[in-house]
Each structure stands twice: as C-alpha cells, then as structure tokens.
PDB file of C-alpha atoms in Angstrom:
ATOM      1  CA  MET A   1    -132.785-176.947   9.899  1.00 27.00           C
ATOM      2  CA  ALA A   2    -133.329-173.831  12.025  1.00 27.00           C
ATOM      3  CA  PHE A   3    -136.555-171.908  11.976  1.00 27.00           C
ATOM      4  CA  LEU A   4    -136.680-168.729   9.931  1.00 24.00           C
ATOM      5  CA  GLN A   5    -135.031-165.849  11.723  1.00 23.00           C
ATOM      6  CA  LEU A   6    -135.794-162.323  10.579  1.00 24.00           C
ATOM      7  CA  VAL A   7    -134.851-158.958  11.965  1.00 25.00           C
ATOM      8  CA  PRO A   8    -135.934-155.587  10.585  1.00 27.00           C
ATOM      9  CA  SER A   9    -133.850-154.363   7.661  1.00 26.00           C
ATOM     10  CA  SER A  10    -131.949-157.627   7.314  1.00 29.00           C
ATOM     11  CA  SER A  11    -132.169-160.298   4.637  1.00 30.00           C
ATOM     12  CA  LEU A  12    -133.748-163.680   5.030  1.00 31.00           C
ATOM     13  CA  SER A  13    -131.547-166.666   5.637  1.00 31.00           C
ATOM     14  CA  HIS A  14    -131.004-168.676   2.454  1.00 29.00           C
ATOM     15  CA  ARG A  15    -131.800-171.936   4.203  1.00 28.00           C
ATOM     16  CA  ALA A  16    -134.398-171.159   6.795  1.00 31.00           C
ATOM     17  CA  ALA A  17    -137.125-173.572   7.768  1.00 33.00           C
ATOM     18  CA  LEU A  18    -140.839-173.302   8.199  1.00 40.00           C
ATOM     19  CA  SER A  19    -143.670-175.810   8.288  1.00 42.00           C
ATOM     20  CA  LEU A  20    -146.919-176.004   6.412  1.00 46.00           C
ATOM     21  CA  ASN A  21    -149.786-175.986   8.868  1.00 44.00           C
ATOM     22  CA  PRO A  22    -150.925-179.598   9.296  1.00 34.00           C
ATOM     23  CA  ALA A  23    -154.380-178.342  10.292  1.00 37.00           C
ATOM     24  CA  VAL A  24    -155.058-177.162   6.744  1.00 35.00           C
ATOM     25  CA  ASN A  25    -157.386-179.465   4.835  1.00 32.00           C
ATOM     26  CA  PHE A  26    -154.687-181.410   3.049  1.00 29.00           C
ATOM     27  CA  PRO A  27    -155.444-184.972   1.892  1.00 28.00           C
ATOM     28  CA  SER A  28    -153.434-186.536   4.700  1.00 28.00           C
ATOM     29  CA  PRO A  29    -151.752-185.351   7.930  1.00 27.00           C
ATOM     30  CA  LEU A  30    -148.366-183.777   7.350  1.00 31.00           C
ATOM     31  CA  HIS A  31    -145.327-183.655   9.519  1.00 35.00           C
ATOM     32  CA  PRO A  32    -143.732-180.197   9.613  1.00 39.00           C
ATOM     33  CA  ILE A  33    -141.716-179.758   6.446  1.00 38.00           C
ATOM     34  CA  PRO A  34    -138.968-177.246   5.666  1.00 49.00           C
ATOM     35  CA  VAL A  35    -139.812-174.312   3.441  1.00 59.00           C
ATOM     36  CA  VAL A  36    -136.715-172.697   1.991  1.00 62.00           C
ATOM     37  CA  PHE A  37    -136.449-168.974   1.379  1.00 52.00           C
ATOM     38  CA  SER A  38    -134.196-167.183  -1.069  1.00 50.00           C
ATOM     39  CA  ASN A  39    -132.107-164.166  -0.114  1.00 45.00           C
ATOM     40  CA  ARG A  40    -134.261-161.066  -0.094  1.00 46.00           C
ATOM     41  CA  THR A  41    -134.674-158.041   2.098  1.00 35.00           C
ATOM     42  CA  HIS A  42    -137.876-157.012   3.775  1.00 36.00           C
ATOM     43  CA  SER A  43    -138.124-154.457   6.549  1.00 35.00           C
ATOM     44  CA  LEU A  44    -141.060-155.015   8.850  1.00 38.00           C
ATOM     45  CA  ARG A  45    -142.749-151.693   9.450  1.00 39.00           C
ATOM     46  CA  ARG A  46    -143.203-150.796  13.101  1.00 39.00           C
ATOM     47  CA  ASN A  47    -145.656-148.429  14.711  1.00 38.00           C
ATOM     48  CA  ARG A  48    -143.965-145.173  15.690  1.00 33.00           C
ATOM     49  CA  ASN A  49    -145.673-145.476  19.081  1.00 35.00           C
ATOM     50  CA  SER A  50    -143.693-148.702  19.724  1.00 33.00           C
ATOM     51  CA  LEU A  51    -146.567-150.910  20.823  1.00 38.00           C
ATOM     52  CA  ARG A  52    -145.266-153.558  23.196  1.00 33.00           C
ATOM     53  CA  CYS A  53    -147.067-155.741  25.170  1.00 33.00           C
ATOM     54  CA  SER A  54    -155.494-172.944  11.547  1.00 32.00           C
ATOM     55  CA  SER A  55    -157.051-172.036   8.032  1.00 33.00           C
ATOM     56  CA  SER A  56    -160.626-172.545   6.951  1.00 37.00           C
ATOM     57  CA  SER A  57    -163.381-171.047   4.831  1.00 41.00           C
ATOM     58  CA  PHE A  58    -161.551-168.326   2.955  1.00 46.00           C
ATOM     59  CA  SER A  59    -164.087-166.216   1.066  1.00 43.00           C
ATOM     60  CA  GLU A  60    -163.774-163.336  -1.371  1.00 43.00           C
ATOM     61  CA  LYS A  61    -165.547-160.940   1.024  1.00 40.00           C
ATOM     62  CA  HIS A  62    -165.002-161.351   4.736  1.00 40.00           C
ATOM     63  CA  HIS A  63    -167.621-158.916   6.068  1.00 40.00           C
ATOM     64  CA  THR A  64    -171.071-157.902   4.981  1.00 39.00           C
ATOM     65  CA  ASN A  65    -170.200-154.194   5.005  1.00 49.00           C
ATOM     66  CA  PRO A  66    -166.458-154.002   4.377  1.00 52.00           C
ATOM     67  CA  PRO A  67    -164.971-150.717   5.627  1.00 61.00           C
ATOM     68  CA  LYS A  68    -163.389-148.262   3.248  1.00 60.00           C
ATOM     69  CA  SER A  69    -159.625-147.840   3.242  1.00 61.00           C
ATOM     70  CA  ASN A  70    -159.810-144.162   4.277  1.00 70.00           C
ATOM     71  CA  ASP A  71    -161.973-144.861   7.350  1.00 82.00           C
ATOM     72  CA  VAL A  72    -160.293-144.269  10.728  1.00 88.00           C
ATOM     73  CA  VAL A  73    -161.717-146.228  13.644  1.00 93.00           C
ATOM     74  CA  GLU A  74    -160.719-147.209  17.150  1.00 95.00           C
ATOM     75  CA  LEU A  75    -159.996-150.875  17.689  1.00 96.00           C
ATOM     76  CA  PRO A  76    -158.973-152.884  20.775  1.00 97.00           C
ATOM     77  CA  ILE A  77    -155.652-154.558  20.054  1.00 97.00           C
ATOM     78  CA  PHE A  78    -154.504-158.036  21.049  1.00 96.00           C
ATOM     79  CA  PRO A  79    -150.750-158.577  20.452  1.00 96.00           C
ATOM     80  CA  LEU A  80    -149.932-162.244  19.797  1.00 96.00           C
ATOM     81  CA  PRO A  81    -146.843-164.212  18.667  1.00 95.00           C
ATOM     82  CA  LEU A  82    -148.641-165.262  15.473  1.00 96.00           C
ATOM     83  CA  VAL A  83    -150.088-163.786  12.295  1.00 97.00           C
ATOM     84  CA  LEU A  84    -153.796-163.900  11.494  1.00 98.00           C
ATOM     85  CA  PHE A  85    -154.819-163.652   7.835  1.00 98.00           C
ATOM     86  CA  PRO A  86    -158.199-162.607   6.407  1.00 98.00           C
ATOM     87  CA  GLY A  87    -160.392-165.697   6.348  1.00 97.00           C
ATOM     88  CA  GLY A  88    -158.192-167.617   8.781  1.00 97.00           C
ATOM     89  CA  ILE A  89    -159.560-169.361  11.867  1.00 96.00           C
ATOM     90  CA  LEU A  90    -157.946-168.591  15.229  1.00 97.00           C
ATOM     91  CA  PRO A  91    -158.819-170.447  18.459  1.00 96.00           C
ATOM     92  CA  LEU A  92    -157.948-168.520  21.631  1.00 96.00           C
ATOM     93  CA  GLN A  93    -158.137-169.011  25.374  1.00 94.00           C
ATOM     94  CA  ILE A  94    -158.487-165.732  27.285  1.00 95.00           C
ATOM     95  CA  PHE A  95    -157.251-165.824  30.863  1.00 93.00           C
ATOM     96  CA  GLU A  96    -155.386-162.543  31.524  1.00 94.00           C
ATOM     97  CA  PHE A  97    -157.535-160.094  33.488  1.00 94.00           C
ATOM     98  CA  ARG A  98    -157.106-157.195  31.046  1.00 95.00           C
ATOM     99  CA  TYR A  99    -158.167-159.321  28.073  1.00 95.00           C
ATOM    100  CA  ARG A 100    -161.079-160.769  30.023  1.00 94.00           C
ATOM    101  CA  MET A 101    -162.149-157.134  30.493  1.00 94.00           C
ATOM    102  CA  MET A 102    -161.783-156.622  26.759  1.00 95.00           C
ATOM    103  CA  MET A 103    -163.956-159.667  26.078  1.00 94.00           C
ATOM    104  CA  HIS A 104    -166.721-158.394  28.361  1.00 93.00           C
ATOM    105  CA  THR A 105    -166.727-155.156  26.351  1.00 93.00           C
ATOM    106  CA  LEU A 106    -166.663-156.948  22.992  1.00 94.00           C
ATOM    107  CA  LEU A 107    -169.561-159.204  23.919  1.00 90.00           C
ATOM    108  CA  GLN A 108    -171.667-156.079  24.355  1.00 91.00           C
ATOM    109  CA  THR A 109    -170.550-154.483  21.082  1.00 89.00           C
ATOM    110  CA  ASP A 110    -169.435-155.913  17.734  1.00 90.00           C
ATOM    111  CA  LEU A 111    -167.164-158.833  18.770  1.00 94.00           C
ATOM    112  CA  ARG A 112    -164.244-157.473  16.729  1.00 97.00           C
ATOM    113  CA  PHE A 113    -160.674-156.759  17.826  1.00 97.00           C
ATOM    114  CA  GLY A 114    -157.308-156.332  16.178  1.00 98.00           C
ATOM    115  CA  VAL A 115    -154.676-159.083  16.144  1.00 98.00           C
ATOM    116  CA  ILE A 116    -151.113-157.876  15.604  1.00 97.00           C
ATOM    117  CA  TYR A 117    -147.945-159.935  15.503  1.00 97.00           C
ATOM    118  CA  SER A 118    -145.582-159.185  18.388  1.00 95.00           C
ATOM    119  CA  ASP A 119    -142.369-160.716  19.676  1.00 92.00           C
ATOM    120  CA  ASP A 120    -139.882-159.878  22.413  1.00 90.00           C
ATOM    121  CA  PHE A 121    -137.169-158.919  19.942  1.00 88.00           C
ATOM    122  CA  SER A 122    -138.863-156.296  17.773  1.00 83.00           C
ATOM    123  CA  GLY A 123    -142.103-155.460  19.539  1.00 91.00           C
ATOM    124  CA  ALA A 124    -145.385-155.247  17.642  1.00 93.00           C
ATOM    125  CA  ALA A 125    -145.965-154.755  13.938  1.00 95.00           C
ATOM    126  CA  ASP A 126    -148.220-151.922  12.846  1.00 95.00           C
ATOM    127  CA  VAL A 127    -150.169-154.010  10.332  1.00 98.00           C
ATOM    128  CA  GLY A 128    -152.619-156.599  11.595  1.00 98.00           C
ATOM    129  CA  CYS A 129    -155.907-158.314  10.921  1.00 98.00           C
ATOM    130  CA  VAL A 130    -159.309-157.981  12.564  1.00 98.00           C
ATOM    131  CA  GLY A 131    -160.430-161.066  14.449  1.00 98.00           C
ATOM    132  CA  GLU A 132    -164.191-161.476  14.729  1.00 97.00           C
ATOM    133  CA  VAL A 133    -165.508-163.741  17.478  1.00 96.00           C
ATOM    134  CA  VAL A 134    -167.752-166.315  15.802  1.00 96.00           C
ATOM    135  CA  LYS A 135    -168.080-168.657  18.788  1.00 96.00           C
ATOM    136  CA  HIS A 136    -167.310-168.236  22.460  1.00 94.00           C
ATOM    137  CA  GLU A 137    -167.681-170.047  25.766  1.00 95.00           C
ATOM    138  CA  ARG A 138    -167.382-168.362  29.145  1.00 92.00           C
ATOM    139  CA  LEU A 139    -166.132-170.607  31.945  1.00 91.00           C
ATOM    140  CA  VAL A 140    -166.990-170.397  35.630  1.00 89.00           C
ATOM    141  CA  ASP A 141    -163.586-168.862  36.473  1.00 91.00           C
ATOM    142  CA  ASP A 142    -164.281-166.065  33.909  1.00 92.00           C
ATOM    143  CA  ARG A 143    -161.883-167.464  31.326  1.00 94.00           C
ATOM    144  CA  PHE A 144    -163.076-167.524  27.716  1.00 94.00           C
ATOM    145  CA  PHE A 145    -162.643-169.991  24.906  1.00 95.00           C
ATOM    146  CA  LEU A 146    -162.983-168.238  21.536  1.00 95.00           C
ATOM    147  CA  ILE A 147    -163.114-169.142  17.878  1.00 97.00           C
ATOM    148  CA  CYS A 148    -162.231-166.094  15.772  1.00 97.00           C
ATOM    149  CA  LYS A 149    -162.225-165.526  12.031  1.00 97.00           C
ATOM    150  CA  GLY A 150    -159.862-163.143  10.269  1.00 98.00           C
ATOM    151  CA  GLN A 151    -161.568-160.227   8.567  1.00 97.00           C
ATOM    152  CA  GLU A 152    -160.061-156.958   7.224  1.00 97.00           C
ATOM    153  CA  ARG A 153    -156.413-155.947   7.461  1.00 98.00           C
ATOM    154  CA  PHE A 154    -155.535-152.680   9.150  1.00 98.00           C
ATOM    155  CA  ARG A 155    -152.638-150.361   9.907  1.00 98.00           C
ATOM    156  CA  VAL A 156    -152.183-148.797  13.346  1.00 97.00           C
ATOM    157  CA  THR A 157    -151.916-145.014  12.980  1.00 96.00           C
ATOM    158  CA  ASN A 158    -152.168-143.843  16.585  1.00 96.00           C
ATOM    159  CA  LEU A 159    -152.121-145.377  20.044  1.00 95.00           C
ATOM    160  CA  VAL A 160    -155.186-144.191  21.986  1.00 96.00           C
ATOM    161  CA  ARG A 161    -154.510-145.889  25.321  1.00 94.00           C
ATOM    162  CA  THR A 162    -152.519-148.747  26.824  1.00 94.00           C
ATOM    163  CA  LYS A 163    -154.559-149.592  29.951  1.00 93.00           C
ATOM    164  CA  PRO A 164    -156.342-151.747  30.823  1.00 94.00           C
ATOM    165  CA  TYR A 165    -155.655-153.023  27.286  1.00 95.00           C
ATOM    166  CA  LEU A 166    -154.375-151.516  24.065  1.00 96.00           C
ATOM    167  CA  VAL A 167    -156.741-149.418  21.945  1.00 97.00           C
ATOM    168  CA  ALA A 168    -155.517-147.849  18.706  1.00 97.00           C
ATOM    169  CA  GLU A 169    -156.766-145.811  15.803  1.00 97.00           C
ATOM    170  CA  VAL A 170    -156.462-147.828  12.604  1.00 97.00           C
ATOM    171  CA  THR A 171    -157.022-147.414   8.892  1.00 97.00           C
ATOM    172  CA  TRP A 172    -158.036-150.280   6.634  1.00 97.00           C
ATOM    173  CA  LEU A 173    -155.764-151.927   4.080  1.00 96.00           C
ATOM    174  CA  GLU A 174    -156.864-153.295   0.739  1.00 95.00           C
ATOM    175  CA  ASP A 175    -154.837-154.761  -2.098  1.00 94.00           C
ATOM    176  CA  ARG A 176    -154.249-152.111  -4.737  1.00 88.00           C
ATOM    177  CA  PRO A 177    -155.005-152.925  -8.369  1.00 81.00           C
ATOM    178  CA  SER A 178    -151.792-154.124  -9.980  1.00 73.00           C
ATOM    179  CA  GLY A 179    -150.619-154.118 -13.562  1.00 72.00           C
ATOM    180  CA  ASP A 180    -151.326-157.833 -13.766  1.00 65.00           C
ATOM    181  CA  ARG A 181    -154.508-158.719 -15.625  1.00 73.00           C
ATOM    182  CA  GLU A 182    -157.131-160.911 -13.979  1.00 72.00           C
ATOM    183  CA  GLU A 183    -156.121-163.875 -16.121  1.00 74.00           C
ATOM    184  CA  ASP A 184    -152.498-163.348 -15.047  1.00 91.00           C
ATOM    185  CA  LEU A 185    -153.579-163.507 -11.397  1.00 93.00           C
ATOM    186  CA  GLU A 186    -155.455-166.725 -12.138  1.00 94.00           C
ATOM    187  CA  THR A 187    -152.341-168.171 -13.756  1.00 94.00           C
ATOM    188  CA  LEU A 188    -150.245-167.160 -10.745  1.00 95.00           C
ATOM    189  CA  ALA A 189    -152.737-168.652  -8.303  1.00 96.00           C
ATOM    190  CA  ASN A 190    -152.911-171.911 -10.277  1.00 95.00           C
ATOM    191  CA  GLY A 191    -149.114-172.080 -10.305  1.00 96.00           C
ATOM    192  CA  VAL A 192    -148.950-171.596  -6.541  1.00 97.00           C
ATOM    193  CA  GLU A 193    -151.537-174.334  -6.040  1.00 96.00           C
ATOM    194  CA  ALA A 194    -149.540-176.708  -8.265  1.00 94.00           C
ATOM    195  CA  HIS A 195    -146.383-176.016  -6.244  1.00 94.00           C
ATOM    196  CA  MET A 196    -148.267-176.641  -2.998  1.00 93.00           C
ATOM    197  CA  LYS A 197    -149.486-180.005  -4.286  1.00 92.00           C
ATOM    198  CA  ASP A 198    -145.926-180.970  -5.258  1.00 91.00           C
ATOM    199  CA  VAL A 199    -144.652-179.954  -1.818  1.00 91.00           C
ATOM    200  CA  ILE A 200    -147.316-182.100  -0.163  1.00 89.00           C
ATOM    201  CA  ARG A 201    -146.556-185.053  -2.427  1.00 88.00           C
ATOM    202  CA  LEU A 202    -142.787-184.954  -1.880  1.00 88.00           C
ATOM    203  CA  SER A 203    -143.041-184.319   1.852  1.00 87.00           C
ATOM    204  CA  ASN A 204    -145.391-187.294   2.178  1.00 86.00           C
ATOM    205  CA  ARG A 205    -142.940-189.409   0.209  1.00 84.00           C
ATOM    206  CA  LEU A 206    -140.045-188.401   2.456  1.00 86.00           C
ATOM    207  CA  GLY A 207    -142.211-189.150   5.487  1.00 83.00           C
ATOM    208  CA  GLY A 208    -142.979-192.645   4.204  1.00 81.00           C
ATOM    209  CA  LYS A 209    -146.605-191.841   3.428  1.00 82.00           C
ATOM    210  CA  PRO A 210    -148.517-192.696   0.234  1.00 78.00           C
ATOM    211  CA  GLU A 211    -148.061-190.152  -2.552  1.00 71.00           C
ATOM    212  CA  LYS A 212    -151.744-189.401  -2.972  1.00 71.00           C
ATOM    213  CA  GLU A 213    -152.917-186.755  -5.400  1.00 69.00           C
ATOM    214  CA  ALA A 214    -153.734-183.582  -3.464  1.00 67.00           C
ATOM    215  CA  ILE A 215    -157.308-182.382  -3.444  1.00 80.00           C
ATOM    216  CA  ASP A 216    -158.450-179.035  -4.825  1.00 87.00           C
ATOM    217  CA  LEU A 217    -156.624-176.593  -2.560  1.00 91.00           C
ATOM    218  CA  ARG A 218    -158.137-173.437  -4.055  1.00 91.00           C
ATOM    219  CA  ARG A 219    -161.731-174.526  -3.535  1.00 89.00           C
ATOM    220  CA  ASN A 220    -162.938-171.929  -6.058  1.00 90.00           C
ATOM    221  CA  GLN A 221    -161.264-169.080  -4.191  1.00 94.00           C
ATOM    222  CA  PHE A 222    -160.386-165.905  -6.051  1.00 94.00           C
ATOM    223  CA  PRO A 223    -156.645-165.074  -6.203  1.00 95.00           C
ATOM    224  CA  THR A 224    -156.638-162.590  -3.301  1.00 95.00           C
ATOM    225  CA  PRO A 225    -158.247-164.796  -0.624  1.00 96.00           C
ATOM    226  CA  PHE A 226    -156.243-167.749  -1.942  1.00 97.00           C
ATOM    227  CA  SER A 227    -153.021-165.785  -1.433  1.00 97.00           C
ATOM    228  CA  PHE A 228    -154.034-165.219   2.201  1.00 98.00           C
ATOM    229  CA  PHE A 229    -154.847-168.913   2.587  1.00 97.00           C
ATOM    230  CA  VAL A 230    -151.405-169.888   1.284  1.00 97.00           C
ATOM    231  CA  GLY A 231    -149.694-167.446   3.654  1.00 97.00           C
ATOM    232  CA  SER A 232    -151.622-168.907   6.584  1.00 95.00           C
ATOM    233  CA  THR A 233    -150.096-172.343   5.910  1.00 93.00           C
ATOM    234  CA  PHE A 234    -146.526-171.027   6.318  1.00 91.00           C
ATOM    235  CA  GLU A 235    -146.391-171.687  10.034  1.00 83.00           C
ATOM    236  CA  GLY A 236    -143.057-171.582  11.816  1.00 86.00           C
ATOM    237  CA  ALA A 237    -141.974-168.297  10.204  1.00 85.00           C
ATOM    238  CA  PRO A 238    -144.288-165.577  11.537  1.00 94.00           C
ATOM    239  CA  ARG A 239    -142.096-162.734  10.257  1.00 92.00           C
ATOM    240  CA  GLU A 240    -142.357-164.093   6.729  1.00 93.00           C
ATOM    241  CA  GLN A 241    -146.109-164.394   7.230  1.00 96.00           C
ATOM    242  CA  GLN A 242    -146.142-160.792   8.465  1.00 97.00           C
ATOM    243  CA  ALA A 243    -144.302-159.721   5.318  1.00 97.00           C
ATOM    244  CA  LEU A 244    -146.969-161.429   3.205  1.00 98.00           C
ATOM    245  CA  LEU A 245    -149.767-159.846   5.240  1.00 98.00           C
ATOM    246  CA  GLU A 246    -148.316-156.361   4.738  1.00 98.00           C
ATOM    247  CA  LEU A 247    -148.108-156.618   0.944  1.00 97.00           C
ATOM    248  CA  GLU A 248    -150.844-154.605  -0.767  1.00 96.00           C
ATOM    249  CA  ASP A 249    -150.572-156.338  -4.136  1.00 95.00           C
ATOM    250  CA  THR A 250    -152.069-159.780  -4.762  1.00 95.00           C
ATOM    251  CA  ALA A 251    -149.666-160.549  -7.599  1.00 95.00           C
ATOM    252  CA  ALA A 252    -146.636-159.656  -5.473  1.00 95.00           C
ATOM    253  CA  ARG A 253    -147.925-161.859  -2.640  1.00 97.00           C
ATOM    254  CA  LEU A 254    -148.515-164.821  -4.953  1.00 96.00           C
ATOM    255  CA  LYS A 255    -145.117-164.407  -6.594  1.00 95.00           C
ATOM    256  CA  ARG A 256    -143.376-164.368  -3.232  1.00 97.00           C
ATOM    257  CA  GLU A 257    -145.267-167.468  -2.126  1.00 97.00           C
ATOM    258  CA  LYS A 258    -144.465-169.214  -5.399  1.00 96.00           C
ATOM    259  CA  GLU A 259    -140.761-168.443  -4.956  1.00 95.00           C
ATOM    260  CA  THR A 260    -140.848-169.874  -1.431  1.00 93.00           C
ATOM    261  CA  LEU A 261    -142.593-173.032  -2.594  1.00 95.00           C
ATOM    262  CA  ARG A 262    -140.228-173.421  -5.565  1.00 94.00           C
ATOM    263  CA  ASN A 263    -137.206-173.246  -3.261  1.00 91.00           C
ATOM    264  CA  THR A 264    -138.878-175.792  -1.011  1.00 89.00           C
ATOM    265  CA  LEU A 265    -139.440-178.131  -3.950  1.00 92.00           C
ATOM    266  CA  ASN A 266    -135.763-177.893  -4.881  1.00 92.00           C
ATOM    267  CA  TYR A 267    -134.817-178.798  -1.314  1.00 90.00           C
ATOM    268  CA  LEU A 268    -137.291-181.694  -1.125  1.00 90.00           C
ATOM    269  CA  THR A 269    -136.242-183.009  -4.544  1.00 89.00           C
ATOM    270  CA  ALA A 270    -132.617-183.088  -3.418  1.00 90.00           C
ATOM    271  CA  ALA A 271    -133.587-184.764  -0.151  1.00 86.00           C
ATOM    272  CA  SER A 272    -135.634-187.337  -2.068  1.00 82.00           C
ATOM    273  CA  ALA A 273    -132.689-188.075  -4.377  1.00 85.00           C
ATOM    274  CA  VAL A 274    -130.428-188.633  -1.357  1.00 84.00           C
ATOM    275  CA  LYS A 275    -133.018-190.965   0.157  1.00 80.00           C
ATOM    276  CA  ASP A 276    -133.176-192.982  -3.088  1.00 77.00           C
ATOM    277  CA  ALA A 277    -129.389-193.162  -3.350  1.00 78.00           C
ATOM    278  CA  PHE A 278    -128.926-194.207   0.269  1.00 78.00           C
ATOM    279  CA  PRO A 279    -132.045-196.154   1.260  1.00 76.00           C
ATOM    280  CA  SER A 280    -132.267-197.090   4.901  1.00 66.00           C
ATOM    281  CA  SER A 281    -131.653-200.713   5.631  1.00 45.00           C
TER     282      SER A 281
END
C-alpha cells in the first residue's frame, strides 16, 4: 500500500495508506496500519506570498488567555514536513543557524512560534498551529532540544520578512458554531472513538497480538479537542492531516475522521477474512 498522495485541487486516492501514531497512548504498541480514504476533493489553501522554505494531554482550552479570532499578530514561522494540532506534543532538535537565532529570541519573549506544514511539491500551507516551548535544553554547540505543545490555530495573512527566519502576520482560527447540537457532537465523538477501538483491535489481530479491549481514548475530552487528537494519530498522510486542521467545524472534522476510520475497518475486516481463509502454515 502506498502512502497517501495529495496535490492541490485533486481528489484523494481511493486506496491510500496512512498509519496511526504508535506513540499515542493505545493499550499496546501498534505497527503502522493502513487507513483507507474514500474519493473526495480537498484543495489545500496556500498563502498568496508563496512561503517556501506524538499526542498527549489534549485539553479544552490550550492557553490561559486565548486570542480572539480577529486579532492580527506577528509570529515567527517554522515550516516543517508535519502537521501540529492543538494539544499535540512535538519534540524538535534545532540545529540550523537561523532557527537557533529564532530560539534565542523566543527564550527572551513568550516561547511561541508558528508551525506550518511544508513540502517540496506544494510549498507551505497558510494554516498552521502555534507551538509553545514547554521544555528546552541548550547544548554546548548551541543546538537546542525542545518539547513543544500545540496551542491555537492560525492563518498567515501577510509575510513580514524572510531573513534570518520567516515572520508573518497571522489571524487566529476557531471552530465556528455548527448546526449540530452539543449532544450530536457527543454522539459523533463517541462514534469516532468506537471506530478507533475497532481499528486497534483488528490491527492487533492481524499483527498477531492479543485483541485487548482498548482503553478510554477520549479521556473526558470535549468533541473539539478530541477531533484534534484523532487527527494527530493519522500519521503518514500529512496532507490529510492538514485538511483536518484547516476545517473550522468540529462536526465536519469528526465526520471526515469517522469516514476514514470506517473505510479502514472495511479494509481490515477484509484482510482479516483473507487471513482466516488462508492461515499461514
């Protein structure tokens, strides 16, 4: 199975593959498993300025004084080939000179910078997530080891400068109230959790591991932070993760994740049936 391949304005492959992050607190270690996507179209929005260049503790509020969506602020930007979600944990090693300069500045200010997904094919997305440095270690050669936690989402509106590192004006993104009632969101979130447990159970079975009952994956999270947690487990398909990050509707995000997990269950069920019909000698 090939990894998910997405290009702007094109549809997802019907049988693309992606792995659930084995670092997530699942009941037992997981080998990468395929996650199957249905045909759908999603165009990743790009900044008009053409910027080029593991999950834990998801809470309902990610900052003591969350910014308002109409605020415009300047933010140092760190393009990476991955997607950070609110509440997600990101370990980083900083060794490039320009980003070491950025770290020296951050250590004297508020320890916050913007993480945006970037690849060689399509450049950088214009929607990202703030990473807040919660732990750091400076080495003798001036490299840094960081532990960052995802905070608010943002959209790049203007590129302020590119040297020595990217700085952009951003506005904050929040999920808009949808037509779904709160109890409907709870039902959606519970359905997504049930699908995740089934995926874990079947993937363990195919990997020859005990089919243990999965622990509480929601951990009392509200639907919105839970939807970010689920998206963070879809490693191996960063463009699909980017699509989930950009959605501004919790219900839409949960529905998309549920569809992905349902397709995965269909695939794993078929694979399990084949394994039962043709057991290895």
